[in-house]
């Protein structure tokens, strides 16, 4: 607007007239810019003289456009222009030149021109405007330095970008690209733009949006985390809500060890953890181990899901034996409730695997170490007499370290299909037996164990498949 | 390359994850919040700086609850705690509560809700100690294992005197209180929810005193077998905002009290339970 006022030759107009002049001028300026541009490529443009735009400004425009114009790059004026046209011409040229030189062009100008055309029902002009020059793109720069342009309606869906455009006038050209916060790398930006592209369309139903969202958040946790951080920096609240809800679901019910693993955080017992009065698990190294093993187990189950159709020798972690045994012993600890519930869900399957794996297992080394750890635990529970004399080293860290290197020895393809029928029967029996034991009360179990110890080898505690 | 990888990891650990955890933490329950708090020193620092996350102490079903509670209340982050739940917590007794009274008074100033359900070792002494610290208490719940009743009339009276802003009182299955206990209940002028299920010693006299809490919205008199029409009519006439009333199992009430109720509380009453009230036809 200021440009028009400052141009020489402008008539002094009443406010109404001025606004009309403005409308007119702007619109024509836009058209002319188009013409000039087109002219530089030597292609004619046609303009319908009956367009409402022109007639509504009849008082200012004594002559209407008509016929075909062929613009040219240093156009002074197209044929048959009205008396205000020299002003228009100059405005148009300034706009054009300014744009071509990539000076800061207020996108609001272009938007205003476009709006006026639309309001005046000039579909054809609107289309003519809707070219590379006039279409609103916003230029964005990510932290790695790369610059891209994005359709205005999509980019403006992000409040932060919207703010930059409207308040600071940024983003209209490559030189004035909006610097996105450092949390937004190109990959994450692409995801965010996908989200915006879908949701900025007004006509979608809630069901459609919800369905899109559910599919959208299916990504690995690390990426989800990055996305949350980026969306937050762009103040895109709906996406922050979506991603943080998903992350909350992932975190719920898990112990710190597991969560650390999922989020790739250094796996150290922190000072805070040692001193925290409200931490959930008892300060018991066995429980810590259990949780760590559960985390690893869960990861492996997930991987197994992925490789389901592929015949691969998968790693079987023999931690389940320790799991079962430890919680078997710890069964009635008040705080192991959580452990118990998640355990009970997978009891049968794990036990089957466990028994199968132990029967397949050849080396006794790992087994001895388990018994070791178990023995120390058992001793504390006063059932030491059950197990044969083994070194009473209470080093569960060793147990863990030994278990994992050995996992490659286990073959754990499709579980049930590969078991020999007689072996399967035996395993089923042992499973039932084991289930019975786990489900009965601790004192009764004690009795059974004690009596077992006198009869035969303690098969169930040591789970030595070879022994049966 | 090495340096860059390390820097990336450092940003991940120290900035990205703590920030994301802060965003997610508003959606997590207390237990999960504690787990997250313990993930790393940077997350710890970030979360501690948001006081609004730390308004609730959840020690439900935990062992060593007494020691844990004292330790928690000594932490700066719980200085403005609003809600404490010790439901079925173990290892907490009067001594712990006395220690809290003497050492952690400051932290309890904003306490609004206290749940001592199932804390079998707490008696009058402990109750007196803790309630004298929380004058702003609005919600108080002591729902016990019936076998282990350690709270007496005077203990309850202490609660009334100290916590006059109480809005909700749950004394489910505390069968040892007599009418004496309820004499002072009228000081609880804000009382809206009262659960006296199983108060077998409660008679019409007691109920008449209770009727003075005019703002009562919900009253549970299940199995309060000594109550008759007189008591219920007193309630009906006085507590005109009553929405929920249970007379489950009270054989001594008849249609008379129903008339009274329909006269005064018909507008507000949404739920009236008269199961087992054989006196009502």
XYZ file of C-alpha atoms in Angstrom:
749
model
C 0.000 0.000 0.000
C 2.767 2.352 0.852
C 4.325 1.765 -2.479
C 1.278 3.114 -4.233
C 1.161 6.258 -2.180
C 4.744 7.007 -2.798
C 4.592 6.615 -6.499
C 4.601 9.759 -8.583
C 1.494 10.665 -10.448
C -0.939 9.331 -7.901
C -4.157 11.280 -7.772
C -5.405 12.436 -4.455
C -8.493 10.403 -3.760
C -11.238 10.217 -1.198
C -10.982 7.253 1.178
C -13.593 5.295 -0.638
C -12.140 6.026 -3.937
C -8.754 5.312 -2.622
C -9.750 1.896 -1.420
C -11.357 1.160 -4.694
C -8.374 2.482 -6.475
C -6.292 0.275 -4.333
C -8.341 -2.736 -5.122
C -8.271 -1.911 -8.720
C -4.638 -1.063 -8.716
C -3.618 -4.111 -6.892
C -5.563 -6.343 -9.085
C -4.368 -4.787 -12.220
C -0.902 -4.702 -10.905
C -1.104 -8.381 -10.444
C -2.464 -8.896 -13.884
C 0.155 -6.712 -15.342
C 2.882 -8.491 -13.544
C 1.589 -11.590 -15.113
C 1.579 -9.964 -18.480
C 5.021 -8.616 -18.096
C 6.274 -11.956 -17.056
C 4.464 -13.639 -19.857
C 5.755 -11.003 -22.190
C 9.301 -11.909 -21.398
C 8.527 -15.293 -22.739
C 6.720 -13.864 -25.653
C 3.384 -15.474 -25.136
C 0.110 -13.617 -25.378
C -2.556 -13.592 -22.687
C -6.199 -13.158 -23.209
C -8.442 -11.194 -20.970
C -12.160 -11.203 -21.076
C -13.412 -7.666 -21.163
C -16.650 -8.564 -19.539
C -15.158 -9.598 -16.263
C -17.031 -8.104 -13.309
C -13.800 -6.799 -11.903
C -13.574 -4.175 -14.478
C -17.145 -3.070 -14.412
C -17.224 -2.543 -10.674
C -14.516 -0.013 -11.008
C -16.098 1.678 -13.921
C -15.796 5.040 -12.286
C -12.072 4.849 -12.256
C -11.516 2.913 -15.305
C -12.840 4.716 -18.278
C -11.667 2.155 -20.615
C -11.796 -1.536 -20.274
C -9.411 -4.110 -21.318
C -10.224 -5.870 -24.445
C -8.771 -8.108 -26.956
C -5.481 -9.749 -26.739
C -2.493 -8.330 -25.099
C 0.956 -9.288 -25.794
C 3.111 -8.038 -23.056
C 6.776 -7.515 -23.406
C 9.501 -7.298 -20.894
C 9.910 -3.583 -20.842
C 6.252 -2.887 -21.242
C 5.345 0.681 -20.655
C 1.698 -0.019 -21.024
C -0.437 -2.565 -22.745
C -2.785 -1.247 -25.358
C -5.958 0.498 -24.372
C -5.256 1.080 -20.734
C -7.146 3.694 -18.743
C -5.877 6.944 -17.265
C -4.647 5.459 -14.041
C -2.756 2.906 -15.852
C 0.621 4.436 -15.683
C 0.384 4.133 -11.936
C -0.650 0.591 -12.280
C 2.099 -0.002 -14.680
C 4.697 1.262 -12.335
C 3.296 -0.719 -9.457
C 3.246 -3.789 -11.558
C 6.785 -3.301 -12.636
C 7.966 -2.721 -9.136
C 6.275 -5.853 -7.984
C 7.686 -7.823 -10.781
C 11.149 -6.455 -10.506
C 11.114 -6.834 -6.788
C 10.095 -10.395 -7.027
C 12.619 -11.220 -9.628
C 15.363 -9.762 -7.522
C 14.194 -11.719 -4.517
C 13.806 -8.701 -2.352
C 11.551 -9.081 0.619
C 8.102 -9.292 -0.835
C 5.358 -9.256 1.668
C 3.370 -12.403 0.929
C 0.363 -10.508 2.172
C 0.445 -8.524 -1.056
C 0.037 -11.536 -3.192
C -2.553 -12.955 -0.902
C -4.519 -9.714 -1.037
C -4.433 -9.602 -4.787
C -5.578 -13.121 -5.034
C -8.396 -12.478 -2.585
C -9.643 -9.459 -4.471
C -9.732 -11.440 -7.642
C -11.643 -14.182 -6.001
C -14.066 -11.748 -4.423
C -14.666 -10.188 -7.748
C -15.390 -13.484 -9.275
C -12.555 -13.370 -11.706
C -11.915 -16.994 -12.037
C -9.819 -16.634 -15.100
C -7.622 -13.994 -13.618
C -7.357 -16.007 -10.495
C -6.132 -18.895 -12.519
C -3.671 -16.701 -14.280
C -2.427 -15.570 -10.948
C -2.096 -19.082 -9.750
C 1.279 -19.661 -11.278
C 4.706 -20.160 -9.972
C 5.003 -16.473 -9.361
C 1.802 -15.983 -7.539
C 1.253 -19.309 -5.774
C 2.063 -18.986 -2.153
C 4.966 -21.020 -1.066
C 6.810 -20.668 2.126
C 10.526 -21.189 2.295
C 11.849 -23.208 5.197
C 15.356 -23.925 6.320
C 16.167 -26.909 8.501
C 18.996 -27.127 10.989
C 21.278 -28.865 8.514
C 21.153 -25.845 6.247
C 18.988 -27.280 3.491
C 16.188 -25.088 2.204
C 12.897 -26.146 0.718
C 9.645 -24.548 -0.235
C 6.339 -25.775 1.026
C 2.807 -24.889 0.002
C 1.552 -22.090 2.157
C -1.568 -23.725 3.458
C 0.413 -26.712 4.637
C 3.229 -24.837 6.300
C 0.939 -22.326 7.945
C -0.724 -25.162 9.815
C 2.219 -24.890 12.209
C 1.733 -21.958 14.580
C 5.428 -21.187 14.747
C 5.711 -20.869 10.983
C 2.502 -18.888 10.863
C 3.937 -16.473 13.362
C 7.137 -16.041 11.414
C 5.231 -15.293 8.246
C 2.683 -12.907 9.610
C 4.571 -11.103 12.329
C 7.986 -11.010 10.784
C 7.281 -11.339 7.119
C 9.711 -14.193 6.722
C 9.553 -17.176 4.435
C 8.611 -15.481 1.185
C 11.777 -16.311 -0.673
C 14.866 -18.406 -0.548
C 16.974 -15.687 1.012
C 14.417 -15.117 3.660
C 13.655 -18.696 4.475
C 12.338 -19.343 7.952
C 14.934 -21.024 10.129
C 13.257 -23.919 11.801
C 14.225 -24.878 15.364
C 17.127 -27.239 15.766
C 14.849 -30.121 16.719
C 13.476 -30.195 13.182
C 15.675 -32.201 10.865
C 14.608 -32.907 7.256
C 13.285 -36.399 7.984
C 11.131 -35.253 10.840
C 10.009 -32.210 8.885
C 8.801 -34.485 6.149
C 6.687 -36.399 8.656
C 5.300 -33.217 10.120
C 4.378 -31.914 6.700
C 2.618 -35.170 5.900
C 0.576 -34.663 9.031
C -0.179 -31.067 8.159
C -1.001 -31.877 4.576
C -3.663 -34.303 5.696
C -5.174 -32.358 8.550
C -5.257 -28.893 7.017
C -7.918 -30.055 4.578
C -11.128 -28.922 6.230
C -13.488 -31.448 4.760
C -12.315 -34.551 6.528
C -14.459 -36.453 8.982
C -13.334 -37.186 12.529
C -13.215 -40.830 11.701
C -10.873 -40.221 8.790
C -8.612 -38.090 10.911
C -8.493 -40.612 13.700
C -7.722 -43.378 11.293
C -4.923 -41.368 9.750
C -3.494 -40.596 13.170
C -3.444 -44.221 14.204
C -1.491 -45.203 11.155
C 0.697 -42.160 11.333
C 2.164 -42.893 14.739
C 3.304 -46.362 13.840
C 6.992 -45.771 13.951
C 9.890 -46.715 16.156
C 10.066 -45.079 19.530
C 13.151 -43.052 18.809
C 11.513 -41.472 15.794
C 8.374 -40.866 17.828
C 10.466 -39.070 20.394
C 12.121 -36.858 17.782
C 8.733 -36.105 16.326
C 7.349 -35.042 19.686
C 10.270 -32.744 20.253
C 10.012 -31.227 16.782
C 6.246 -30.781 16.918
C 6.598 -29.094 20.266
C 9.145 -26.642 18.903
C 6.759 -25.784 16.067
C 3.919 -25.443 18.607
C 1.854 -27.949 16.695
C -0.242 -29.020 19.652
C -2.472 -31.679 18.051
C 0.590 -33.586 16.894
C 2.285 -33.180 20.260
C -0.820 -34.626 21.916
C -0.932 -37.522 19.508
C 2.702 -38.479 19.887
C 2.899 -37.942 23.618
C -0.139 -40.132 24.145
C 1.545 -42.869 22.181
C 4.732 -42.493 24.201
C 2.792 -42.570 27.464
C 1.279 -45.876 26.430
C 4.731 -47.225 25.735
C 6.099 -46.098 29.084
C 3.199 -47.203 31.250
C 3.897 -50.038 33.617
C 7.549 -50.426 32.746
C 10.512 -50.329 35.063
C 13.274 -47.767 34.603
C 15.633 -50.350 33.132
C 13.215 -51.233 30.402
C 12.418 -47.636 29.627
C 16.088 -46.787 29.385
C 16.541 -49.500 26.860
C 13.651 -48.319 24.737
C 14.874 -44.751 24.672
C 18.534 -45.600 24.291
C 19.555 -43.970 27.525
C 22.756 -44.915 29.338
C 22.017 -47.900 31.460
C 23.348 -46.865 34.812
C 21.669 -46.967 38.128
C 21.475 -43.288 38.868
C 22.147 -41.635 42.182
C 18.554 -40.550 42.212
C 17.411 -44.087 41.794
C 19.412 -45.210 44.772
C 17.942 -42.540 47.029
C 14.374 -42.289 45.776
C 11.919 -43.213 48.517
C 9.017 -43.857 46.186
C 10.589 -46.100 43.613
C 8.456 -49.048 42.769
C 10.641 -52.108 42.834
C 12.260 -53.119 46.054
C 15.918 -52.266 46.143
C 16.714 -55.785 45.277
C 19.290 -56.761 42.690
C 17.184 -59.749 41.773
C 14.277 -57.576 40.823
C 16.537 -55.324 38.842
C 17.872 -58.271 36.964
C 14.408 -59.541 36.371
C 13.346 -56.256 34.880
C 16.348 -56.069 32.643
C 15.737 -59.568 31.430
C 12.118 -58.813 30.777
C 13.123 -55.836 28.706
C 15.428 -57.956 26.614
C 12.832 -60.665 26.311
C 10.255 -58.216 25.091
C 12.619 -56.890 22.498
C 13.314 -60.342 21.258
C 9.685 -61.269 21.072
C 9.168 -58.227 18.950
C 11.946 -59.195 16.649
C 10.586 -62.671 16.415
C 7.285 -61.213 15.305
C 9.029 -59.452 12.494
C 10.892 -62.520 11.340
C 7.941 -64.807 11.751
C 7.816 -65.989 8.181
C 11.488 -66.324 7.766
C 13.227 -69.479 8.782
C 15.948 -68.095 10.946
C 17.685 -69.521 13.890
C 16.542 -67.113 16.462
C 18.124 -66.269 19.699
C 16.504 -67.716 22.687
C 17.296 -66.035 25.874
C 17.346 -68.469 28.655
C 16.504 -65.779 31.120
C 13.101 -67.270 31.567
C 14.464 -69.962 33.707
C 15.846 -67.359 36.052
C 12.646 -65.328 35.770
C 10.475 -68.190 36.718
C 12.676 -69.351 39.459
C 13.289 -66.017 41.015
C 9.677 -65.039 41.053
C 8.757 -68.493 42.121
C 10.856 -67.914 45.162
C 9.856 -64.329 45.556
C 6.258 -65.179 44.839
C 4.748 -63.436 47.829
C 6.753 -60.272 47.989
C 4.342 -57.406 48.148
C 6.013 -55.438 45.460
C 6.432 -58.123 42.940
C 2.800 -57.952 42.029
C 3.517 -56.227 38.810
C 6.059 -58.799 37.935
C 3.660 -61.547 38.752
C 0.903 -60.332 36.512
C 3.056 -59.895 33.460
C 4.642 -63.201 34.157
C 1.404 -65.085 34.434
C 0.379 -63.973 31.009
C 3.238 -65.720 29.388
C 3.762 -68.509 31.840
C 2.777 -71.417 29.703
C 4.479 -70.392 26.545
C 7.654 -69.534 28.312
C 7.723 -72.686 30.275
C 7.321 -74.714 27.128
C 10.132 -72.871 25.485
C 12.158 -73.114 28.592
C 11.812 -76.822 28.948
C 12.445 -77.371 25.309
C 15.481 -75.216 25.361
C 16.918 -76.801 28.395
C 16.465 -80.186 26.878
C 18.241 -79.029 23.782
C 20.979 -77.428 25.723
C 24.210 -79.304 25.907
C 26.605 -77.300 27.981
C 26.153 -77.547 31.678
C 28.092 -74.427 32.397
C 25.169 -72.080 31.979
C 22.966 -74.378 33.925
C 25.350 -74.524 36.799
C 25.542 -70.807 36.967
C 21.761 -70.636 37.103
C 21.692 -73.109 39.885
C 24.358 -71.012 41.477
C 22.312 -67.898 41.500
C 19.269 -69.861 42.372
C 21.038 -71.642 45.107
C 21.964 -68.485 46.855
C 18.391 -67.361 46.544
C 17.172 -70.711 47.740
C 19.460 -70.625 50.677
C 17.985 -67.389 51.773
C 14.619 -69.023 51.547
C 15.861 -71.948 53.523
C 15.571 -74.607 50.931
C 19.211 -75.047 50.426
C 19.068 -78.732 50.889
C 17.214 -79.190 47.639
C 19.978 -78.540 45.251
C 23.048 -80.623 45.086
C 26.099 -79.003 46.510
C 27.053 -76.185 44.232
C 29.297 -73.234 44.805
C 27.318 -70.695 46.670
C 28.461 -67.641 44.789
C 25.787 -65.079 44.950
C 26.784 -63.391 41.793
C 23.723 -62.752 39.712
C 25.624 -60.425 37.475
C 27.523 -63.469 36.319
C 24.292 -65.250 35.703
C 23.119 -62.541 33.433
C 26.385 -62.277 31.583
C 26.529 -65.967 31.053
C 23.023 -66.344 29.863
C 23.267 -64.010 26.946
C 26.394 -65.263 25.266
C 24.877 -68.697 25.309
C 21.682 -67.814 23.665
C 22.959 -68.510 20.216
C 23.154 -72.139 21.035
C 19.443 -72.435 21.223
C 17.325 -73.212 18.295
C 13.995 -71.592 18.626
C 12.093 -71.711 15.411
C 8.412 -72.483 15.398
C 8.121 -73.919 18.804
C 5.584 -76.647 18.762
C 6.143 -77.964 15.283
C 9.637 -79.054 15.930
C 9.150 -80.911 19.143
C 9.218 -84.624 19.031
C 5.793 -85.918 20.192
C 7.021 -87.935 23.131
C 9.181 -85.078 24.264
C 6.201 -82.835 23.836
C 4.129 -85.002 26.125
C 6.794 -84.962 28.710
C 7.055 -81.247 28.471
C 3.308 -80.838 28.736
C 3.298 -82.877 31.881
C 6.098 -80.876 33.360
C 4.353 -77.673 32.385
C 1.189 -78.714 34.159
C 3.143 -79.741 37.166
C 5.005 -76.487 37.190
C 1.821 -74.501 36.783
C 0.303 -76.295 39.672
C 3.257 -75.517 41.827
C 3.361 -71.889 40.925
C -0.299 -71.444 41.565
C -0.443 -73.024 44.955
C 0.410 -71.202 48.131
C 3.925 -70.643 49.240
C 3.769 -72.759 52.414
C 2.349 -75.648 50.477
C 5.001 -75.198 47.883
C 7.618 -75.280 50.540
C 6.242 -78.579 51.676
C 6.291 -79.997 48.221
C 9.777 -78.836 47.555
C 11.014 -80.260 50.767
C 9.395 -83.576 50.086
C 10.583 -83.557 46.489
C 14.092 -83.027 47.596
C 13.961 -86.226 49.516
C 12.452 -88.318 46.760
C 14.314 -87.553 43.588
C 16.323 -84.958 41.728
C 14.708 -81.529 41.952
C 13.726 -81.426 38.315
C 11.475 -78.472 38.478
C 13.688 -76.123 40.317
C 16.809 -76.712 38.388
C 14.951 -77.386 35.180
C 17.571 -79.659 33.912
C 15.813 -81.339 31.057
C 18.506 -83.900 30.856
C 17.684 -85.087 34.294
C 14.216 -86.464 33.625
C 32.806 -38.607 12.961
C 33.272 -39.989 16.442
C 32.907 -36.563 17.902
C 29.753 -35.917 15.978
C 28.194 -39.188 17.107
C 29.024 -38.391 20.692
C 27.582 -34.957 20.378
C 24.402 -36.382 18.920
C 24.118 -38.823 21.791
C 24.749 -36.058 24.240
C 21.982 -33.917 22.782
C 19.692 -36.933 22.811
C 20.384 -37.684 26.440
C 20.536 -34.215 27.828
C 18.011 -32.286 25.820
C 15.724 -34.222 23.548
C 14.651 -37.031 25.845
C 14.247 -34.901 28.994
C 12.106 -32.458 27.085
C 9.964 -35.205 25.610
C 9.625 -36.876 28.991
C 8.395 -33.644 30.438
C 5.717 -33.447 27.777
C 4.702 -37.064 28.276
C 4.814 -36.907 32.063
C 1.587 -34.979 32.335
C -0.147 -38.072 31.005
C 1.437 -40.536 33.393
C 0.228 -41.803 36.748
C 2.402 -41.356 39.806
C 3.998 -44.777 39.619
C 5.095 -44.321 36.052
C 6.177 -40.804 36.790
C 8.569 -42.081 39.407
C 9.971 -44.601 36.945
C 10.625 -41.840 34.451
C 12.109 -39.622 37.116
C 14.754 -42.226 37.728
C 15.851 -42.705 34.148
C 18.703 -40.230 34.108
C 20.029 -37.256 36.042
C 18.994 -34.874 33.249
C 15.451 -36.155 33.172
C 15.415 -35.956 36.935
C 16.494 -32.348 36.892
C 13.969 -31.441 34.226
C 10.991 -33.060 35.904
C 11.812 -31.753 39.363
C 11.566 -28.245 38.041
C 7.853 -28.673 37.325
C 6.090 -28.587 40.689
C 2.693 -29.318 39.191
C 3.791 -32.903 38.551
C 4.463 -33.580 42.201
C 1.242 -33.018 44.013
C 0.437 -36.603 44.808
C 2.178 -39.317 46.825
C 1.100 -42.822 45.949
C 2.188 -45.444 48.427
C -0.654 -47.844 47.859
C 0.203 -51.394 48.734
C 3.854 -50.582 49.211
C 5.901 -52.005 52.001
C 7.938 -49.819 54.351
C 5.324 -47.176 53.720
C 6.011 -45.297 56.941
C 9.684 -44.752 56.241
C 9.029 -43.999 52.622
C 6.435 -41.407 53.498
C 8.740 -39.634 55.889
C 11.512 -39.643 53.304
C 9.195 -38.402 50.589
C 7.820 -35.573 52.679
C 11.350 -34.457 53.373
C 12.024 -34.001 49.669
C 11.679 -30.497 48.315
C 9.514 -31.597 45.437
C 6.718 -32.688 47.751
C 6.547 -29.486 49.747
C 3.119 -28.720 48.344
C 1.684 -32.180 48.135
C -2.083 -32.252 47.874
C -2.900 -35.898 47.935
C -1.499 -38.859 49.867
C -2.697 -42.388 49.450
C -1.621 -45.097 51.820
C -4.329 -47.508 50.884
C -3.337 -50.979 52.030
C 0.190 -49.790 52.583
C 2.232 -51.883 54.957
C 4.619 -51.027 57.763
C 3.142 -47.713 58.747
C 2.027 -46.951 62.265
C 1.351 -44.167 64.728
C 5.029 -43.524 65.353
C 5.636 -42.673 61.737
C 2.779 -40.237 61.767
C 4.095 -38.603 64.908
C 7.497 -38.179 63.289
C 5.815 -36.620 60.307
C 3.998 -34.223 62.546
C 7.171 -33.124 64.242
C 9.440 -33.013 61.201
C 7.396 -32.572 58.056
C 4.766 -30.156 59.167
C 5.544 -27.723 56.402
C 4.939 -30.194 53.621
C 1.439 -31.002 54.749
C 0.069 -27.497 54.693
C -1.545 -27.955 51.315
C -2.769 -31.493 51.805
C -6.331 -31.877 50.652
C -6.824 -35.599 50.422
C -5.673 -38.372 52.733
C -6.419 -42.012 52.221
C -5.573 -44.368 55.071
C -7.721 -47.244 53.939
C -6.518 -50.527 55.296
C -3.676 -49.160 57.407
C -4.272 -51.518 60.229
C -1.628 -50.262 62.578
C -2.845 -46.714 62.773
C -4.941 -45.724 65.745
C -6.280 -42.545 67.320
C -2.827 -41.272 68.124
C -1.659 -41.424 64.557
C -4.849 -39.952 63.218
C -4.651 -37.100 65.659
C -1.065 -36.447 64.722
C -1.588 -36.306 61.027
C -4.859 -34.452 60.969
C -3.496 -31.735 63.177
C -1.055 -30.959 60.378
C -3.519 -30.740 57.565
C -6.028 -28.117 58.302
C -7.009 -27.820 54.692
C -8.016 -31.439 54.437
C -11.040 -31.929 52.263
C -11.131 -35.658 51.693
C -10.415 -38.228 54.376
C -10.832 -41.922 53.991
C -10.280 -44.688 56.537
C -11.766 -47.843 55.348
C -10.497 -50.681 57.420
C -10.237 -54.342 57.648
C -12.998 -54.948 60.129
C -10.928 -57.210 62.322
C -8.439 -54.549 63.172
C -10.162 -51.544 64.528
C -7.959 -49.140 66.312
C -9.745 -45.880 65.953
C -12.132 -44.731 68.637
C -14.685 -42.014 69.136
C -12.207 -39.474 70.400
C -9.926 -40.139 67.480
C -12.719 -39.343 65.098
C -13.641 -36.264 67.039
C -10.095 -35.000 66.680
C -10.517 -35.233 62.956
C -13.673 -33.176 63.086
C -12.136 -30.503 65.189
C -8.951 -30.138 63.205
C -10.197 -30.563 59.687
C -13.251 -28.459 59.527
C -13.021 -28.065 55.781
C -13.622 -31.731 55.222
C -15.895 -32.380 52.340
C -15.621 -36.112 52.088
C -15.364 -38.642 54.870
C -15.210 -42.343 54.301
C -15.562 -44.451 57.426
C -16.705 -47.601 55.740
C -16.758 -50.657 58.001
C -15.598 -48.826 61.086
C -18.051 -50.451 63.364
C -16.686 -49.325 66.682
C -17.860 -45.742 66.693
C -20.731 -44.878 68.927
C -23.079 -41.950 68.803
C -20.586 -39.978 70.857
C -18.303 -39.837 67.905
C -20.822 -38.040 65.754
C -21.831 -35.423 68.238
C -19.302 -32.978 66.956
C -19.739 -33.732 63.300
C -21.805 -30.639 62.722
C -18.624 -28.542 62.744
C -17.989 -30.015 59.318
C -20.200 -27.518 57.671
C -18.799 -28.303 54.238
C -19.337 -32.021 54.456
C -20.796 -33.393 51.265
C -19.922 -37.080 51.166
C -20.272 -39.336 54.149
C -19.879 -43.078 54.056
C -20.902 -44.832 57.248
C -21.484 -48.248 55.827
C -21.475 -50.795 58.612
C -21.719 -48.334 61.479
C -23.796 -50.703 63.537
C -23.791 -48.552 66.648
C -25.173 -45.523 64.930
C -28.596 -44.664 66.253
C -31.128 -41.979 65.521
C -29.418 -39.636 67.980
C -26.195 -39.884 66.110
C -27.961 -39.461 62.833
C -29.693 -36.355 64.088
C -26.314 -34.821 64.816
C -25.169 -35.778 61.341
C -28.234 -34.119 59.922
C -26.752 -30.803 60.957
C -24.322 -31.087 58.064
C -26.776 -29.471 55.765
C -24.679 -29.622 52.637
C -24.674 -33.389 52.509
C -24.994 -34.665 49.001
C -24.204 -38.322 49.470
C -24.889 -40.444 52.533
C -24.291 -44.139 52.820
C -26.041 -45.804 55.745
C -25.805 -49.378 54.521
C -26.186 -51.812 57.403
C -26.629 -49.092 59.990
C -29.168 -51.348 61.571
C -30.095 -49.265 64.586
C -31.382 -46.418 62.498
C -35.127 -45.872 62.257
C -37.492 -43.412 60.655
C -36.694 -40.743 63.222
C -33.103 -40.471 62.138
C -33.826 -40.590 58.444
C -36.548 -37.979 58.759
C -34.090 -35.718 60.563
C -31.737 -36.096 57.624
C -34.496 -35.532 55.127
C -35.601 -32.333 56.755
C -32.192 -30.869 57.123
C -30.128 -32.054 54.177
C -32.115 -30.718 51.322
C -29.424 -31.168 48.691
C -29.213 -34.891 49.166
C -28.658 -36.759 45.897
C -27.607 -40.187 47.012
C -28.900 -42.092 50.023
C -28.459 -45.716 50.853
C -30.580 -47.384 53.499
C -29.567 -50.818 52.390
C -30.310 -53.414 54.999
C -31.969 -51.132 57.518
C -35.046 -52.951 58.685
C -36.231 -50.248 61.027
C -37.308 -47.741 58.410
C -40.806 -47.522 56.986
C -42.705 -45.553 54.395
C -42.849 -42.619 56.761
C -39.287 -41.681 56.097
C -39.856 -42.041 52.385
C -42.595 -39.462 52.632
C -40.309 -37.089 54.405
C -37.617 -37.644 51.826
C -39.924 -37.056 48.926
C -41.122 -33.852 50.517
C -37.771 -32.239 50.960
C -35.286 -33.894 48.648
C -37.383 -34.900 45.698
C -35.728 -32.337 43.435
C -32.216 -33.380 44.047
C -32.430 -37.079 44.872
C -31.127 -39.250 42.071
C -30.425 -42.506 43.828
C -32.202 -44.070 46.777
C -31.315 -47.585 47.787
C -33.842 -49.359 49.980
C -32.874 -52.927 49.325
C -33.627 -55.130 52.245
C -35.727 -52.497 53.964
C -38.512 -54.833 54.822
C -40.313 -52.117 56.690
C -40.967 -50.339 53.419
C -43.884 -51.589 51.384
